[in-house]
Amino acid sequence: MLVAGYNPTELGDVLVVMTANGAGDQVVSQKGQIVQIKDVKDESLLGYNFLAASEILPELKEGVNGNVDLTDDQITKLNDALKKAGFSDELSANPYPNFQIGFVEKMVDHPKSDHLHITTVDLGDRKQQIVSGSPNMVEGIKVVVANVGTMMPSGSIIWPGALLGVESDGMICSGRELKIKNAPQKPGALILPADFGEVGEAFDFTKGNQLFK
């Protein structure tokens, strides 16, 4: 999993990269302009802070603010910087786009909730179980799925987890959560037109912003 964010207004020229949810105690080490964060218990990598990020990725200065979808080339450059600084733990790209078009194949009511639903979502090359509280959830619709490791437009991050004891990997998004232009400001999954795109494709935000006139 790889989550990256760049907020020059609040943090300066710092690229924050997270590889796991670091909720416990952490050990921090710095070499040059790179800070490594690891879990105290098992020494697993939690992430890196690149303190002079634009020296490695100059394109960050071109108005980037918020979530950063790192390309393979950018990850290679970051790993080169890590190696040069003396760190051995490298970064790996996410296997899927952050936001994908999904098809709700199956839906059952959550046994411990009067409003949650357990869905099986087809994402092309795989199927995921996602617990959703969307009041308009039904089978047979195209939706937008935020995969585990995605930073939402609000800044929140989608972690693997469970809702009332049921595993949920990802989130079915509303237009409001995606900050789609003119989307209804109320709960409910964004139901995509049947011809919006193929199941498993990355969600096209430019096209999505044309859904609500």
Coordinates of C-alpha atoms in Angstrom, one line a residue:
M1 CA 0.0 0.0 0.0
L2 CA 1.2 3.5 -0.8
V3 CA -0.4 6.8 0.1
A4 CA 1.3 10.1 -0.8
G5 CA 0.4 13.6 0.0
Y6 CA 1.9 17.0 -0.6
N7 CA 0.6 20.2 1.1
P8 CA 3.1 23.0 0.7
T9 CA 0.8 25.5 2.4
E10 CA 0.7 23.6 5.7
L11 CA 3.9 21.5 5.6
G12 CA 6.3 23.2 3.2
D13 CA 8.2 21.2 0.6
V14 CA 7.5 17.9 2.2
L15 CA 6.2 14.8 0.5
V16 CA 4.5 12.5 3.1
V17 CA 4.5 8.8 2.0
M18 CA 2.7 6.2 4.1
T19 CA 3.0 2.4 3.5
A20 CA 0.9 1.2 6.5
N21 CA -1.4 2.5 9.2
G22 CA 0.9 3.6 12.0
A23 CA -1.4 3.9 15.0
G24 CA 1.0 2.7 17.7
D25 CA 4.4 3.8 18.9
Q26 CA 6.9 4.7 16.2
V27 CA 10.6 5.0 15.8
V28 CA 11.9 7.8 13.6
S29 CA 15.3 8.1 12.0
Q30 CA 16.6 10.8 9.6
K31 CA 19.3 10.7 7.0
G32 CA 19.9 13.9 5.1
Q33 CA 16.6 15.2 3.9
I34 CA 14.6 12.0 4.4
V35 CA 12.9 10.8 7.5
Q36 CA 12.0 7.1 8.0
I37 CA 9.1 6.0 10.2
K38 CA 8.9 2.4 11.5
D39 CA 6.7 0.5 14.0
V40 CA 8.4 0.0 17.3
K41 CA 7.1 -3.5 17.9
D42 CA 8.0 -5.2 14.7
E43 CA 10.1 -2.6 12.9
S44 CA 7.9 -2.7 9.9
L45 CA 8.0 0.3 7.6
L46 CA 5.3 2.9 8.1
G47 CA 6.5 5.5 5.6
Y48 CA 8.9 8.3 4.7
N49 CA 8.9 12.1 4.8
F50 CA 10.9 13.6 2.0
L51 CA 11.8 17.0 3.4
A52 CA 13.0 18.6 0.2
A53 CA 10.6 16.8 -2.1
S54 CA 10.7 19.1 -5.1
E55 CA 14.5 18.5 -5.4
I56 CA 13.6 14.9 -6.3
L57 CA 10.3 15.6 -8.0
P58 CA 10.3 19.2 -9.4
E59 CA 6.8 18.7 -10.8
L60 CA 5.4 19.0 -7.3
K61 CA 5.9 22.7 -7.6
E62 CA 3.4 22.9 -10.4
G63 CA 0.4 23.4 -8.2
V64 CA 0.2 20.0 -6.5
N65 CA -1.7 20.2 -3.2
G66 CA -3.2 17.1 -1.6
N67 CA -3.2 13.5 -2.7
V68 CA -0.3 12.5 -5.1
D69 CA -0.8 9.6 -7.4
L70 CA 2.8 8.6 -7.8
T71 CA 3.8 7.2 -11.2
D72 CA 6.3 4.3 -11.6
D73 CA 8.9 6.8 -12.8
Q74 CA 8.4 9.0 -9.7
I75 CA 8.6 6.0 -7.4
T76 CA 11.9 5.0 -9.0
K77 CA 13.3 8.5 -8.4
L78 CA 12.2 8.4 -4.7
N79 CA 13.8 4.9 -4.3
D80 CA 17.0 6.2 -5.9
A81 CA 17.0 9.0 -3.3
L82 CA 16.3 6.5 -0.5
K83 CA 19.2 4.3 -1.6
K84 CA 21.5 7.4 -1.9
A85 CA 20.6 8.4 1.7
G86 CA 21.3 4.9 3.0
F87 CA 17.9 3.5 3.5
S88 CA 17.2 -0.1 2.4
D89 CA 13.4 -0.2 2.6
E90 CA 12.1 0.8 -0.8
L91 CA 8.6 1.9 -2.0
S92 CA 6.4 -0.2 -4.2
A93 CA 3.6 1.1 -6.4
N94 CA -0.1 0.3 -5.6
P95 CA -1.4 -2.6 -7.8
Y96 CA -4.6 -0.8 -8.5
P97 CA -5.8 2.8 -9.3
N98 CA -7.0 4.7 -6.2
F99 CA -10.5 5.1 -7.6
Q100 CA -12.0 2.4 -9.8
I101 CA -15.3 1.7 -11.5
G102 CA -17.0 -1.2 -9.8
F103 CA -20.1 -3.2 -10.4
V104 CA -22.3 -4.2 -7.4
E105 CA -22.8 -7.9 -8.1
K106 CA -24.4 -8.9 -4.8
M107 CA -25.8 -7.1 -1.7
V108 CA -27.1 -8.5 1.6
D109 CA -28.1 -6.8 4.8
H110 CA -25.5 -6.6 7.6
P111 CA -26.6 -9.0 10.4
K112 CA -25.7 -6.5 13.1
S113 CA -27.1 -3.3 11.6
D114 CA -30.3 -1.9 10.3
H115 CA -28.7 0.4 7.7
L116 CA -25.4 -1.3 6.6
H117 CA -25.1 -3.6 3.6
I118 CA -22.5 -6.1 2.7
T119 CA -21.7 -5.9 -1.0
T120 CA -19.6 -7.9 -3.4
V121 CA -18.1 -5.5 -5.9
D122 CA -16.7 -6.7 -9.3
L123 CA -13.6 -4.7 -10.1
G124 CA -12.6 -6.5 -13.3
D125 CA -9.7 -8.6 -12.3
R126 CA -10.9 -9.2 -8.7
K127 CA -13.9 -9.0 -6.4
Q128 CA -14.0 -7.2 -3.1
Q129 CA -16.3 -7.2 -0.1
I130 CA -17.2 -3.7 0.9
V131 CA -19.6 -2.7 3.7
S132 CA -21.7 0.3 2.7
G133 CA -24.2 2.5 4.4
S134 CA -25.4 4.1 1.2
P135 CA -29.2 4.4 1.4
N136 CA -29.5 3.9 -2.3
M137 CA -27.4 0.8 -2.5
V138 CA -28.8 -2.0 -4.8
E139 CA -27.5 -4.8 -6.9
G140 CA -26.6 -4.2 -10.5
I141 CA -25.2 -0.7 -10.4
K142 CA -21.9 0.8 -11.4
V143 CA -20.2 2.7 -8.6
V144 CA -16.9 4.4 -7.8
V145 CA -14.7 2.4 -5.3
A146 CA -11.9 4.0 -3.3
N147 CA -9.4 1.2 -2.8
V148 CA -7.5 0.5 0.4
G149 CA -4.6 3.0 0.5
T150 CA -6.5 5.8 -1.2
M151 CA -6.4 9.4 0.2
M152 CA -9.9 10.9 -0.2
P153 CA -10.3 14.5 -1.4
S154 CA -11.1 15.4 2.3
G155 CA -7.6 14.1 3.3
S156 CA -8.9 10.9 5.0
I157 CA -7.3 7.6 4.1
I158 CA -9.0 4.3 3.3
W159 CA -7.5 1.6 5.5
P160 CA -8.4 -2.1 5.6
G161 CA -10.8 -2.8 8.4
A162 CA -14.1 -4.1 9.5
L163 CA -17.5 -2.7 10.3
L164 CA -19.4 -4.4 13.2
G165 CA -17.2 -7.5 12.7
V166 CA -17.5 -7.8 8.9
E167 CA -14.4 -7.2 6.8
S168 CA -14.5 -4.3 4.4
D169 CA -11.8 -3.6 1.9
G170 CA -12.4 -0.2 0.3
M171 CA -15.3 2.2 0.1
I172 CA -18.1 2.8 -2.3
C173 CA -18.1 6.6 -2.7
S174 CA -20.8 9.3 -3.0
G175 CA -20.5 12.2 -5.4
R176 CA -20.2 14.5 -2.3
E177 CA -17.2 12.4 -1.0
L178 CA -15.5 12.6 -4.3
K179 CA -16.2 16.3 -4.5
I180 CA -17.8 15.9 -7.9
K181 CA -19.0 19.3 -9.3
N182 CA -22.7 20.0 -8.5
A183 CA -23.1 16.6 -6.8
P184 CA -26.0 16.3 -4.3
Q185 CA -24.8 17.1 -0.8
K186 CA -26.3 14.1 0.8
P187 CA -25.4 10.5 1.6
G188 CA -25.7 7.9 -1.2
A189 CA -23.5 6.1 -3.7
L190 CA -22.7 7.8 -6.9
I191 CA -24.5 5.6 -9.4
L192 CA -22.7 5.8 -12.8
P193 CA -24.4 5.6 -16.2
A194 CA -24.0 2.1 -17.7
D195 CA -21.8 3.6 -20.5
F196 CA -19.6 5.7 -18.3
G197 CA -16.7 3.3 -18.5
E198 CA -15.6 -0.3 -18.2
V199 CA -15.6 -2.2 -14.9
G200 CA -12.1 -2.0 -13.4
E201 CA -11.1 1.1 -15.2
A202 CA -9.7 4.1 -13.2
F203 CA -12.5 6.6 -12.5
D204 CA -12.2 9.6 -14.8
F205 CA -12.7 12.7 -12.6
T206 CA -12.9 15.1 -15.6
K207 CA -15.7 13.0 -17.0
G208 CA -17.3 12.6 -13.6
N209 CA -17.5 16.4 -13.2
Q210 CA -19.9 16.4 -16.2
L211 CA -22.4 14.1 -14.5
F212 CA -24.3 16.9 -12.7
K213 CA -25.1 19.9 -14.8

